[in-house]
Amino acid sequence: MLYRRFGKTELPLSVFSFGAMRFLESEENAVLTVREAIRLGINHLETARGYGKSEQYLGAAFRAGVARHQVYVTTKIPPTPDRDTMRRHIEDSLGRMGIEHIDNFDLHGINTPELLELSLRKGGCLAAVREAMQEGLIGHLGFSTHGPLEVILAAINTDEFESVNLHYYYFNQHNAPAIALAHARDMGVFIISPTDKGGQLFQPPVLLEQITAPHTPIAINHRFLLADPRIHTLSLGAASPAEFAAHMTVADQDGPLSDEEKAIFAHLNSRYAEVPDLCGQCYLCLPCPENIHIPEVLRLRNLARAFEMNDFARYRYAMFENAGHWFPGNKANKCTECGDCLPRCPMGLNIPALLGETHDMLYQGERKRLWGD
Ligand code: SF4
Ligand code: SF4
């Protein structure tokens, strides 16, 4: 297992973190999963107030003998309207985990300008976090986000945070400027769910397996991320001890991409050129008066057309209108063909037609997020 300095926090984190949001089948399974993570060299456990019994089960692992000093713990709490509520929530988390110190605390889900404003409000929730830091209850402060790039950049630019937990994968590189800015500020960079949100790579289409052979799509995406020294740790949301194995082939691979890996990425990149009416992901078409997240809808179309990632695209598409600010936007069939977006598209795409095609291809019903916050 490789370890990287988590930016200015100076924490030496393993390049894989255990994301404890899916190990909730039973307390026994949770303890075994934590033990396996540690046996593999993972030293960073990440949870959240909103992940059901996750904090409680981490507490069970500590009570069952997992050495507290062997791991760094991150928990995440959404911004609260006032200081006292945040204080209570921090104490709740400490109590559930049965620990006296949170190594790294993330304000969870800074997804909108309003939530960023709420986070920074004078005398508000951040004051409670700072107070807890002075008392030694919290070591470092970061933020997690599923929000638009502008919000992420604005949050980084506040200089309040030492790390950022965000989406960035081979199949979704829109947040690249946030990676660059976080690096320039010497912040820790923690990637959310690269295997699931990064493309459900644990159940890839045959075409993708063929292109990435002799490696797996999971390993190739990890290499894309870990060949970049600006990125420090990737979350693995294992539900059981056996689920770590698929990731460990690259846990010790450091350094730039090999010639073989470069050839695989060249092949992957070349598939995009085959897609008729490929969306270039420039985001210039926004805003849409019907609140359709045009680039994200068309990114899913790109993936389905280029890599036959229809299952992943359907899974994500079903979350539009069902996940609030965690995955904003209406489904593509809400397009009224008003034409507002058309002159803004530098590629001259017939956006309403592409949205209609994508809805027909991907709509199979509705789906909620695993956790609300
Ligand atoms: S044409 Fe459709 S997608 Fe474009 S701005 Fe109008 S409603 Fe939105
Ligand atoms: S403006 Fe065109 S190319 Fe750019 S994101 Fe929108 S649809 Fe895609």
CSV table of C-alpha atoms and ligand atoms in Angstrom, one decimal:
chain,number,residue,atom,x,y,z
A,1,MET,CA,0.0,0.0,0.0
A,2,LEU,CA,1.3,3.4,-0.9
A,3,TYR,CA,0.9,6.4,1.3
A,4,ARG,CA,0.7,10.1,0.3
A,5,ARG,CA,0.9,13.3,2.2
A,6,PHE,CA,-2.7,14.6,2.4
A,7,GLY,CA,-1.8,18.1,1.4
A,8,LYS,CA,-1.3,20.7,4.2
A,9,THR,CA,-2.9,18.4,6.7
A,10,GLU,CA,0.4,16.5,6.7
A,11,LEU,CA,-1.6,13.3,7.4
A,12,PRO,CA,0.1,10.3,5.6
A,13,LEU,CA,-2.9,8.7,4.1
A,14,SER,CA,-3.0,5.4,2.3
A,15,VAL,CA,-3.9,5.9,-1.4
A,16,PHE,CA,-7.1,3.9,-0.8
A,17,SER,CA,-9.5,5.0,1.9
A,18,PHE,CA,-12.3,2.8,3.3
A,19,GLY,CA,-15.5,4.6,2.6
A,20,ALA,CA,-17.8,3.2,5.2
A,21,MET,CA,-21.2,3.8,3.6
A,22,ARG,CA,-22.1,0.3,2.4
A,23,PHE,CA,-20.8,-2.1,5.1
A,24,LEU,CA,-24.0,-2.1,7.0
A,25,GLU,CA,-25.3,-5.6,6.6
A,26,SER,CA,-24.5,-6.4,10.3
A,27,GLU,CA,-22.2,-5.2,13.0
A,28,GLU,CA,-20.1,-8.4,12.6
A,29,ASN,CA,-19.7,-7.8,8.9
A,30,ALA,CA,-18.7,-4.2,9.6
A,31,VAL,CA,-16.0,-5.2,12.1
A,32,LEU,CA,-14.6,-7.8,9.7
A,33,THR,CA,-14.6,-5.2,6.8
A,34,VAL,CA,-12.7,-2.7,8.9
A,35,ARG,CA,-10.2,-5.3,10.0
A,36,GLU,CA,-9.6,-6.4,6.4
A,37,ALA,CA,-9.1,-2.7,5.3
A,38,ILE,CA,-6.4,-2.4,8.0
A,39,ARG,CA,-4.8,-5.7,7.1
A,40,LEU,CA,-4.4,-4.4,3.6
A,41,GLY,CA,-2.7,-1.3,4.8
A,42,ILE,CA,-5.6,1.1,4.6
A,43,ASN,CA,-5.2,3.7,7.3
A,44,HIS,CA,-8.0,6.1,6.5
A,45,LEU,CA,-11.7,5.4,7.5
A,46,GLU,CA,-14.3,7.7,6.1
A,47,THR,CA,-17.8,8.0,7.3
A,48,ALA,CA,-20.6,10.5,7.7
A,49,ARG,CA,-23.3,11.5,10.1
A,50,GLY,CA,-25.8,10.7,7.4
A,51,TYR,CA,-24.7,7.2,6.6
A,52,GLY,CA,-27.2,5.3,8.7
A,53,LYS,CA,-25.4,3.2,11.4
A,54,SER,CA,-22.0,3.7,9.8
A,55,GLU,CA,-20.4,5.8,12.6
A,56,GLN,CA,-21.9,3.4,15.2
A,57,TYR,CA,-20.4,0.4,13.4
A,58,LEU,CA,-17.0,2.1,13.3
A,59,GLY,CA,-17.4,2.5,17.0
A,60,ALA,CA,-18.1,-1.2,17.2
A,61,ALA,CA,-14.9,-1.9,15.3
A,62,PHE,CA,-12.9,0.2,17.8
A,63,ARG,CA,-14.6,-1.6,20.7
A,64,ALA,CA,-13.8,-4.9,19.1
A,65,GLY,CA,-10.1,-4.1,19.2
A,66,VAL,CA,-9.3,-2.1,16.1
A,67,ALA,CA,-6.5,0.1,17.3
A,68,ARG,CA,-7.5,3.7,17.2
A,69,HIS,CA,-3.9,4.8,16.7
A,70,GLN,CA,-3.6,2.7,13.5
A,71,VAL,CA,-6.2,4.8,11.5
A,72,TYR,CA,-7.2,8.3,10.7
A,73,VAL,CA,-10.9,8.9,10.9
A,74,THR,CA,-12.8,11.3,8.6
A,75,THR,CA,-16.4,12.0,9.4
A,76,LYS,CA,-18.7,14.4,7.5
A,77,ILE,CA,-21.5,16.6,8.7
A,78,PRO,CA,-23.6,18.9,6.5
A,79,PRO,CA,-23.6,22.6,7.3
A,80,THR,CA,-26.1,23.6,10.0
A,81,PRO,CA,-28.0,26.8,10.4
A,82,ASP,CA,-26.4,27.6,13.7
A,83,ARG,CA,-23.4,27.0,15.9
A,84,ASP,CA,-25.1,25.0,18.7
A,85,THR,CA,-26.6,22.5,16.3
A,86,MET,CA,-23.2,21.8,14.7
A,87,ARG,CA,-21.7,21.4,18.2
A,88,ARG,CA,-24.3,18.9,19.1
A,89,HIS,CA,-23.8,17.0,15.8
A,90,ILE,CA,-20.0,16.9,16.4
A,91,GLU,CA,-20.5,15.5,19.9
A,92,ASP,CA,-23.0,13.0,18.5
A,93,SER,CA,-20.5,11.7,16.0
A,94,LEU,CA,-17.7,11.4,18.6
A,95,GLY,CA,-20.1,9.6,20.9
A,96,ARG,CA,-21.3,7.1,18.2
A,97,MET,CA,-17.8,6.3,17.2
A,98,GLY,CA,-16.6,6.2,20.8
A,99,ILE,CA,-13.5,8.3,20.0
A,100,GLU,CA,-12.2,11.5,21.5
A,101,HIS,CA,-10.7,13.0,18.3
A,102,ILE,CA,-11.8,13.3,14.7
A,103,ASP,CA,-8.6,13.4,12.6
A,104,ASN,CA,-10.3,15.0,9.6
A,105,PHE,CA,-13.7,16.7,9.6
A,106,ASP,CA,-15.5,17.5,6.3
A,107,LEU,CA,-18.4,19.9,6.0
A,108,HIS,CA,-20.5,17.6,4.0
A,109,GLY,CA,-22.2,18.4,0.7
A,110,ILE,CA,-21.2,22.0,-0.1
A,111,ASN,CA,-23.2,21.6,-3.3
A,112,THR,CA,-24.7,25.0,-3.9
A,113,PRO,CA,-23.8,28.7,-3.4
A,114,GLU,CA,-26.4,28.8,-0.6
A,115,LEU,CA,-24.8,25.9,1.3
A,116,LEU,CA,-21.4,27.6,0.9
A,117,GLU,CA,-22.8,30.8,2.3
A,118,LEU,CA,-24.5,28.9,5.1
A,119,SER,CA,-21.2,27.2,5.9
A,120,LEU,CA,-19.3,30.5,6.1
A,121,ARG,CA,-21.9,32.5,8.0
A,122,LYS,CA,-20.3,34.5,10.8
A,123,GLY,CA,-20.8,32.9,14.2
A,124,GLY,CA,-22.5,29.9,12.5
A,125,CYS,CA,-21.6,26.2,12.1
A,126,LEU,CA,-17.9,26.9,11.1
A,127,ALA,CA,-17.4,28.6,14.4
A,128,ALA,CA,-18.4,25.4,16.2
A,129,VAL,CA,-16.0,23.5,14.1
A,130,ARG,CA,-13.2,25.9,14.8
A,131,GLU,CA,-14.0,25.8,18.5
A,132,ALA,CA,-13.9,22.0,18.4
A,133,MET,CA,-10.5,22.2,16.6
A,134,GLN,CA,-9.1,24.4,19.4
A,135,GLU,CA,-10.3,21.9,22.0
A,136,GLY,CA,-8.6,19.1,20.2
A,137,LEU,CA,-11.8,17.3,19.2
A,138,ILE,CA,-11.1,17.8,15.5
A,139,GLY,CA,-7.7,17.8,13.8
A,140,HIS,CA,-8.3,19.1,10.3
A,141,LEU,CA,-11.1,20.7,8.3
A,142,GLY,CA,-12.0,19.9,4.7
A,143,PHE,CA,-15.2,19.8,2.7
A,144,SER,CA,-17.0,17.3,0.5
A,145,THR,CA,-19.0,18.3,-2.6
A,146,HIS,CA,-21.1,17.0,-5.4
A,147,GLY,CA,-21.7,20.5,-6.5
A,148,PRO,CA,-21.0,22.5,-9.7
A,149,LEU,CA,-17.4,23.4,-10.5
A,150,GLU,CA,-17.9,27.1,-9.7
A,151,VAL,CA,-19.0,26.3,-6.2
A,152,ILE,CA,-16.1,24.0,-5.6
A,153,LEU,CA,-13.6,26.6,-6.8
A,154,ALA,CA,-15.3,29.3,-4.6
A,155,ALA,CA,-15.1,27.0,-1.6
A,156,ILE,CA,-11.4,26.3,-2.2
A,157,ASN,CA,-10.8,30.0,-2.7
A,158,THR,CA,-12.1,30.8,0.8
A,159,ASP,CA,-8.9,29.3,2.2
A,160,GLU,CA,-11.0,27.9,5.1
A,161,PHE,CA,-10.4,24.3,4.1
A,162,GLU,CA,-7.3,22.0,4.1
A,163,SER,CA,-8.8,19.3,1.8
A,164,VAL,CA,-11.5,18.6,-0.7
A,165,ASN,CA,-13.5,15.4,-1.3
A,166,LEU,CA,-14.9,15.5,-4.8
A,167,HIS,CA,-15.9,13.7,-8.0
A,168,TYR,CA,-13.2,13.3,-10.6
A,169,TYR,CA,-12.6,10.2,-12.7
A,170,TYR,CA,-11.4,9.1,-16.1
A,171,PHE,CA,-15.0,9.1,-17.3
A,172,ASN,CA,-15.8,12.5,-15.7
A,173,GLN,CA,-12.9,15.0,-15.8
A,174,HIS,CA,-15.1,18.2,-15.5
A,175,ASN,CA,-13.6,19.0,-12.1
A,176,ALA,CA,-10.0,19.1,-13.4
A,177,PRO,CA,-9.7,22.8,-12.6
A,178,ALA,CA,-10.7,22.1,-9.0
A,179,ILE,CA,-7.9,19.5,-8.8
A,180,ALA,CA,-5.4,22.1,-10.1
A,181,LEU,CA,-6.6,24.8,-7.7
A,182,ALA,CA,-6.6,22.5,-4.7
A,183,HIS,CA,-3.0,21.4,-5.6
A,184,ALA,CA,-2.0,25.1,-5.9
A,185,ARG,CA,-3.3,25.6,-2.4
A,186,ASP,CA,-1.5,22.5,-1.1
A,187,MET,CA,-4.9,20.9,-0.2
A,188,GLY,CA,-5.5,17.3,0.4
A,189,VAL,CA,-7.4,15.8,-2.6
A,190,PHE,CA,-9.8,12.9,-1.8
A,191,ILE,CA,-11.7,11.3,-4.6
A,192,ILE,CA,-15.3,10.2,-4.0
A,193,SER,CA,-16.3,6.6,-5.0
A,194,PRO,CA,-14.1,6.2,-8.1
A,195,THR,CA,-15.5,2.8,-8.9
A,196,ASP,CA,-19.2,3.3,-8.5
A,197,LYS,CA,-19.7,7.0,-9.3
A,198,GLY,CA,-16.8,6.7,-11.7
A,199,GLY,CA,-18.7,4.3,-14.0
A,200,GLN,CA,-20.0,1.3,-12.0
A,201,LEU,CA,-16.7,-0.3,-13.0
A,202,PHE,CA,-17.3,-3.4,-10.9
A,203,GLN,CA,-19.8,-4.5,-13.6
A,204,PRO,CA,-18.3,-3.2,-16.8
A,205,PRO,CA,-19.6,-3.8,-20.3
A,206,VAL,CA,-17.6,-6.3,-22.3
A,207,LEU,CA,-16.4,-3.6,-24.6
A,208,LEU,CA,-14.8,-1.7,-21.8
A,209,GLU,CA,-13.1,-4.9,-20.4
A,210,GLN,CA,-11.7,-5.6,-23.9
A,211,ILE,CA,-10.3,-2.1,-24.2
A,212,THR,CA,-8.6,-2.1,-20.8
A,213,ALA,CA,-7.2,-5.6,-21.0
A,214,PRO,CA,-5.0,-7.0,-19.6
A,215,HIS,CA,-6.0,-4.7,-16.8
A,216,THR,CA,-9.5,-4.2,-15.4
A,217,PRO,CA,-11.6,-1.0,-15.9
A,218,ILE,CA,-11.3,-0.6,-12.1
A,219,ALA,CA,-7.5,-0.8,-12.2
A,220,ILE,CA,-7.2,1.5,-15.2
A,221,ASN,CA,-9.4,4.2,-13.6
A,222,HIS,CA,-7.3,4.0,-10.4
A,223,ARG,CA,-4.1,4.3,-12.4
A,224,PHE,CA,-5.6,7.4,-14.2
A,225,LEU,CA,-6.1,8.9,-10.7
A,226,LEU,CA,-3.0,7.7,-8.9
A,227,ALA,CA,-0.6,8.4,-11.7
A,228,ASP,CA,-1.5,12.0,-10.8
A,229,PRO,CA,0.5,13.0,-7.7
A,230,ARG,CA,-1.9,15.9,-7.0
A,231,ILE,CA,-4.5,13.2,-6.0
A,232,HIS,CA,-3.9,11.6,-2.6
A,233,THR,CA,-6.5,9.1,-1.8
A,234,LEU,CA,-9.5,7.3,-3.4
A,235,SER,CA,-12.5,6.1,-1.5
A,236,LEU,CA,-13.4,2.4,-1.7
A,237,GLY,CA,-16.9,1.8,-0.5
A,238,ALA,CA,-16.6,-1.9,0.2
A,239,ALA,CA,-19.7,-3.7,1.6
A,240,SER,CA,-17.7,-6.7,2.8
A,241,PRO,CA,-14.1,-7.9,3.3
A,242,ALA,CA,-14.0,-9.6,-0.1
A,243,GLU,CA,-14.7,-6.4,-2.0
A,244,PHE,CA,-11.3,-4.9,-1.5
A,245,ALA,CA,-9.5,-7.5,-3.6
A,246,ALA,CA,-10.4,-6.0,-7.0
A,247,HIS,CA,-8.6,-2.8,-6.1
A,248,MET,CA,-5.4,-4.1,-4.6
A,249,THR,CA,-3.6,-4.8,-7.9
A,250,VAL,CA,-2.7,-1.2,-8.1
A,251,ALA,CA,-2.2,-0.3,-4.4
A,252,ASP,CA,1.6,-0.4,-4.8
A,253,GLN,CA,1.8,1.1,-8.3
A,254,ASP,CA,3.3,4.5,-8.2
A,255,GLY,CA,4.7,6.9,-10.8
A,256,PRO,CA,3.5,7.9,-14.3
A,257,LEU,CA,1.5,5.8,-16.7
A,258,SER,CA,3.4,3.0,-18.5
A,259,ASP,CA,3.5,2.9,-22.3
A,260,GLU,CA,0.9,0.1,-22.1
A,261,GLU,CA,-1.4,2.2,-19.9
A,262,LYS,CA,-0.9,5.2,-22.2
A,263,ALA,CA,-1.9,3.0,-25.2
A,264,ILE,CA,-5.1,1.9,-23.3
A,265,PHE,CA,-6.0,5.6,-22.6
A,266,ALA,CA,-5.3,6.5,-26.3
A,267,HIS,CA,-7.7,3.7,-27.3
A,268,LEU,CA,-10.3,4.9,-24.8
A,269,ASN,CA,-10.0,8.5,-26.0
A,270,SER,CA,-10.3,7.4,-29.6
A,271,ARG,CA,-13.7,5.8,-28.9
A,272,TYR,CA,-15.2,9.3,-28.2
A,273,ALA,CA,-14.3,10.3,-31.8
A,274,GLU,CA,-16.7,7.5,-33.0
A,275,VAL,CA,-19.7,9.0,-31.3
A,276,PRO,CA,-22.0,10.9,-33.6
A,277,ASP,CA,-22.9,14.4,-32.1
A,278,LEU,CA,-20.5,13.9,-29.2
A,279,CYS,CA,-21.1,16.5,-26.4
A,280,GLY,CA,-17.8,18.3,-25.7
A,281,GLN,CA,-18.7,18.9,-22.1
A,282,CYS,CA,-18.0,22.7,-22.2
A,283,TYR,CA,-21.1,23.5,-20.2
A,284,LEU,CA,-21.7,26.7,-22.3
A,285,CYS,CA,-25.3,25.6,-23.0
A,286,LEU,CA,-26.4,26.2,-19.3
A,287,PRO,CA,-28.5,27.5,-17.8
A,288,CYS,CA,-31.6,25.8,-19.1
A,289,PRO,CA,-34.9,27.4,-18.1
A,290,GLU,CA,-36.4,23.9,-17.5
A,291,ASN,CA,-33.4,23.1,-15.2
A,292,ILE,CA,-32.1,20.3,-17.3
A,293,HIS,CA,-28.5,19.5,-16.6
A,294,ILE,CA,-27.8,19.3,-20.3
A,295,PRO,CA,-24.0,18.5,-20.1
A,296,GLU,CA,-24.5,15.7,-17.5
A,297,VAL,CA,-27.4,14.1,-19.5
A,298,LEU,CA,-25.2,14.2,-22.6
A,299,ARG,CA,-22.2,12.9,-20.8
A,300,LEU,CA,-24.3,9.8,-20.0
A,301,ARG,CA,-25.2,9.6,-23.7
A,302,ASN,CA,-21.4,9.9,-24.6
A,303,LEU,CA,-20.6,7.0,-22.2
A,304,ALA,CA,-23.4,4.8,-23.5
A,305,ARG,CA,-22.5,5.5,-27.1
A,306,ALA,CA,-18.7,5.3,-26.8
A,307,PHE,CA,-18.3,2.4,-24.3
A,308,GLU,CA,-21.7,0.7,-24.1
A,309,MET,CA,-22.0,1.9,-20.5
A,310,ASN,CA,-25.7,1.9,-20.7
A,311,ASP,CA,-26.3,0.3,-17.3
A,312,PHE,CA,-24.3,3.0,-15.6
A,313,ALA,CA,-25.9,5.7,-17.6
A,314,ARG,CA,-29.4,4.4,-16.7
A,315,TYR,CA,-28.5,4.2,-13.0
A,316,ARG,CA,-27.3,7.8,-13.0
A,317,TYR,CA,-30.1,9.1,-15.3
A,318,ALA,CA,-32.7,7.6,-12.9
A,319,MET,CA,-31.4,10.0,-10.2
A,320,PHE,CA,-32.3,13.2,-12.0
A,321,GLU,CA,-35.3,14.7,-10.0
A,322,ASN,CA,-34.7,12.3,-7.2
A,323,ALA,CA,-31.6,13.5,-5.4
A,324,GLY,CA,-32.0,17.2,-4.8
A,325,HIS,CA,-28.8,19.2,-4.7
A,326,TRP,CA,-26.7,16.0,-4.6
A,327,PHE,CA,-27.6,15.3,-8.3
A,328,PRO,CA,-29.5,18.3,-9.6
A,329,GLY,CA,-31.5,18.7,-12.7
A,330,ASN,CA,-34.7,17.5,-14.4
A,331,LYS,CA,-34.9,14.6,-16.8
A,332,ALA,CA,-34.4,15.3,-20.5
A,333,ASN,CA,-38.1,14.9,-21.4
A,334,LYS,CA,-38.8,18.2,-19.6
A,335,CYS,CA,-37.2,20.0,-22.6
A,336,THR,CA,-39.8,22.3,-24.2
A,337,GLU,CA,-37.6,22.9,-27.3
A,338,CYS,CA,-37.5,26.6,-26.4
A,339,GLY,CA,-34.1,26.9,-28.2
A,340,ASP,CA,-32.3,29.0,-25.6
A,341,CYS,CA,-29.4,26.7,-25.4
A,342,LEU,CA,-28.8,26.3,-29.1
A,343,PRO,CA,-26.8,29.4,-29.9
A,344,ARG,CA,-24.5,28.8,-26.9
A,345,CYS,CA,-23.4,25.4,-28.1
A,346,PRO,CA,-20.0,25.8,-29.9
A,347,MET,CA,-20.5,22.4,-31.5
A,348,GLY,CA,-23.8,23.3,-33.1
A,349,LEU,CA,-25.5,20.3,-31.5
A,350,ASN,CA,-29.3,19.8,-31.9
A,351,ILE,CA,-29.6,19.7,-28.1
A,352,PRO,CA,-33.4,19.0,-27.9
A,353,ALA,CA,-33.1,16.1,-30.3
A,354,LEU,CA,-30.2,14.6,-28.4
A,355,LEU,CA,-32.0,15.0,-25.1
A,356,GLY,CA,-35.0,13.2,-26.5
A,357,GLU,CA,-32.8,10.4,-27.9
A,358,THR,CA,-31.0,10.1,-24.5
A,359,HIS,CA,-34.3,10.0,-22.5
A,360,ASP,CA,-35.6,7.2,-24.8
A,361,MET,CA,-32.4,5.3,-24.4
A,362,LEU,CA,-31.9,5.7,-20.6
A,363,TYR,CA,-35.2,6.2,-18.9
A,364,GLN,CA,-36.2,3.1,-16.9
A,365,GLY,CA,-37.8,4.6,-13.8
A,366,GLU,CA,-36.7,6.5,-10.8
A,367,ARG,CA,-33.9,6.0,-8.3
A,368,LYS,CA,-33.0,7.7,-5.0
A,369,ARG,CA,-29.5,8.3,-3.6
A,370,LEU,CA,-28.2,5.7,-1.1
A,371,TRP,CA,-28.1,8.4,1.7
A,372,GLY,CA,-29.9,11.8,1.8
A,373,ASP,CA,-26.9,13.7,3.3
B,1,SF4,S1,-34.2,23.8,-25.8
B,1,SF4,FE1,-34.6,22.4,-24.1
B,1,SF4,S2,-32.6,22.0,-23.2
B,1,SF4,FE2,-32.4,23.8,-24.5
B,1,SF4,S3,-32.8,25.5,-23.0
B,1,SF4,FE3,-34.8,25.0,-24.0
B,1,SF4,S4,-35.7,23.6,-22.5
B,1,SF4,FE4,-33.5,23.7,-22.0
B,2,SF4,S1,-22.7,23.6,-25.1
B,2,SF4,FE1,-22.9,21.8,-26.5
B,2,SF4,S2,-20.9,20.8,-26.4
B,2,SF4,FE2,-21.0,22.2,-24.6
B,2,SF4,S3,-21.9,21.0,-23.0
B,2,SF4,FE3,-23.6,22.0,-23.9
B,2,SF4,S4,-24.3,20.5,-25.5
B,2,SF4,FE4,-22.3,19.8,-24.8
